[in-house]
PDB file of C-alpha atoms in Angstrom:
ATOM      1  CA  PHE A   1      -3.771   3.118   9.993  1.00 65.00           C
ATOM      2  CA  THR A   2      -5.982   1.554  12.568  1.00 72.00           C
ATOM      3  CA  GLY A   3      -6.792   1.910  16.211  1.00 77.00           C
ATOM      4  CA  LEU A   4      -7.849   5.542  15.989  1.00 78.00           C
ATOM      5  CA  PRO A   5     -11.415   6.545  16.803  1.00 85.00           C
ATOM      6  CA  GLY A   6     -13.506   7.844  13.921  1.00 84.00           C
ATOM      7  CA  MET A   7     -12.814   8.137  10.226  1.00 85.00           C
ATOM      8  CA  ILE A   8      -9.348   9.162   9.053  1.00 86.00           C
ATOM      9  CA  LEU A   9      -9.768  11.893   6.412  1.00 89.00           C
ATOM     10  CA  GLY A  10      -6.170  13.075   6.289  1.00 90.00           C
ATOM     11  CA  LEU A  11      -2.803  11.426   6.692  1.00 88.00           C
ATOM     12  CA  ALA A  12       0.693  12.903   6.678  1.00 89.00           C
ATOM     13  CA  LEU A  13       3.932  10.925   6.641  1.00 87.00           C
ATOM     14  CA  PRO A  14       6.562  13.676   6.932  1.00 88.00           C
ATOM     15  CA  HIS A  15       9.577  11.373   6.777  1.00 85.00           C
ATOM     16  CA  GLU A  16       8.238   9.938   3.509  1.00 81.00           C
ATOM     17  CA  ASN A  17       7.239  13.382   2.157  1.00 86.00           C
ATOM     18  CA  ILE A  18       3.698  12.105   1.585  1.00 89.00           C
ATOM     19  CA  THR A  19       0.385  13.721   2.509  1.00 92.00           C
ATOM     20  CA  TRP A  20      -3.128  12.527   1.630  1.00 91.00           C
ATOM     21  CA  PHE A  21      -6.402  14.293   2.373  1.00 94.00           C
ATOM     22  CA  ALA A  22      -9.925  13.226   1.498  1.00 93.00           C
ATOM     23  CA  THR A  23     -11.486  15.572  -1.036  1.00 94.00           C
ATOM     24  CA  ARG A  24     -15.010  14.208  -0.587  1.00 92.00           C
ATOM     25  CA  VAL A  25     -17.015  11.599   1.296  1.00 91.00           C
ATOM     26  CA  ILE A  26     -19.935   9.903  -0.446  1.00 90.00           C
ATOM     27  CA  ASN A  27     -22.478   7.777   1.394  1.00 92.00           C
ATOM     28  CA  ARG A  28     -23.798   5.224  -1.109  1.00 92.00           C
ATOM     29  CA  GLN A  29     -24.592   1.536  -1.429  1.00 93.00           C
ATOM     30  CA  ILE A  30     -21.761  -0.637  -2.741  1.00 91.00           C
ATOM     31  CA  SER A  31     -22.599  -3.629  -4.918  1.00 92.00           C
ATOM     32  CA  PRO A  32     -20.931  -7.005  -4.327  1.00 91.00           C
ATOM     33  CA  THR A  33     -19.265  -6.772  -7.760  1.00 89.00           C
ATOM     34  CA  GLU A  34     -17.424  -3.617  -6.646  1.00 90.00           C
ATOM     35  CA  LEU A  35     -15.967  -5.561  -3.715  1.00 90.00           C
ATOM     36  CA  ALA A  36     -14.935  -8.580  -5.783  1.00 89.00           C
ATOM     37  CA  PRO A  37     -11.191  -9.281  -5.972  1.00 85.00           C
ATOM     38  CA  PRO A  38      -9.481  -8.466  -9.284  1.00 82.00           C
ATOM     39  CA  SER A  39      -9.689 -11.167 -11.926  1.00 85.00           C
ATOM     40  CA  ARG A  40      -6.446 -10.159 -13.659  1.00 88.00           C
ATOM     41  CA  GLY A  41      -2.932 -10.536 -12.332  1.00 86.00           C
ATOM     42  CA  LYS A  42      -0.867 -13.356 -10.933  1.00 85.00           C
ATOM     43  CA  VAL A  43      -1.202 -14.896  -7.502  1.00 85.00           C
ATOM     44  CA  THR A  44       2.080 -14.782  -5.604  1.00 88.00           C
ATOM     45  CA  ASP A  45       3.428 -15.736  -2.218  1.00 90.00           C
ATOM     46  CA  LYS A  46       5.502 -13.782   0.284  1.00 88.00           C
ATOM     47  CA  LYS A  47       8.847 -15.125  -0.967  1.00 90.00           C
ATOM     48  CA  ARG A  48       8.124 -14.177  -4.584  1.00 91.00           C
ATOM     49  CA  LEU A  49       6.889 -10.714  -3.494  1.00 87.00           C
ATOM     50  CA  LYS A  50      10.158 -10.172  -1.616  1.00 87.00           C
ATOM     51  CA  ASP A  51      12.120 -11.188  -4.741  1.00 90.00           C
ATOM     52  CA  ILE A  52      10.106  -8.774  -6.910  1.00 89.00           C
ATOM     53  CA  LEU A  53      10.575  -5.896  -4.450  1.00 86.00           C
ATOM     54  CA  THR A  54      14.294  -6.597  -4.022  1.00 87.00           C
ATOM     55  CA  LYS A  55      14.801  -6.496  -7.796  1.00 89.00           C
ATOM     56  CA  ALA A  56      12.726  -3.307  -8.165  1.00 88.00           C
ATOM     57  CA  MET A  57      14.539  -1.535  -5.299  1.00 86.00           C
ATOM     58  CA  LYS A  58      18.086  -2.667  -6.018  1.00 85.00           C
ATOM     59  CA  ASN A  59      19.312   0.937  -6.409  1.00 86.00           C
ATOM     60  CA  TRP A  60      17.637   2.232  -3.237  1.00 83.00           C
ATOM     61  CA  GLY A  61      20.574   1.487  -0.933  1.00 81.00           C
ATOM     62  CA  ASN A  62      19.983   0.782   2.760  1.00 81.00           C
ATOM     63  CA  TYR A  63      16.547   2.409   2.634  1.00 79.00           C
ATOM     64  CA  ALA A  64      15.305  -0.488   0.491  1.00 82.00           C
ATOM     65  CA  GLN A  65      15.815  -3.008   3.279  1.00 80.00           C
ATOM     66  CA  SER A  66      13.425  -1.276   5.666  1.00 80.00           C
ATOM     67  CA  ALA A  67      10.888  -0.733   2.870  1.00 79.00           C
ATOM     68  CA  ILE A  68      11.032  -4.390   1.799  1.00 80.00           C
ATOM     69  CA  LYS A  69      10.672  -5.475   5.427  1.00 80.00           C
ATOM     70  CA  ALA A  70       7.606  -3.252   5.838  1.00 79.00           C
ATOM     71  CA  PHE A  71       5.933  -4.706   2.730  1.00 76.00           C
ATOM     72  CA  THR A  72       6.683  -8.352   3.567  1.00 77.00           C
ATOM     73  CA  LEU A  73       5.834  -8.557   7.272  1.00 73.00           C
TER      74      LEU A  73
END
């Protein structure tokens, strides 16, 4: 969610039945270790991600195709 001026503190996706709102905003220094990428997990590429999502969403019907497309653009 980019391109909007200011800080986004609330977001509603009515077609997805999802709503998020910030409950607090804290102004503090962030250490470099907090921004470090995770050390656990497996590195994957776009093709493997699409395979994983397709397998996980096999029972989603036609809706799965648009969701998979959104995640693998």
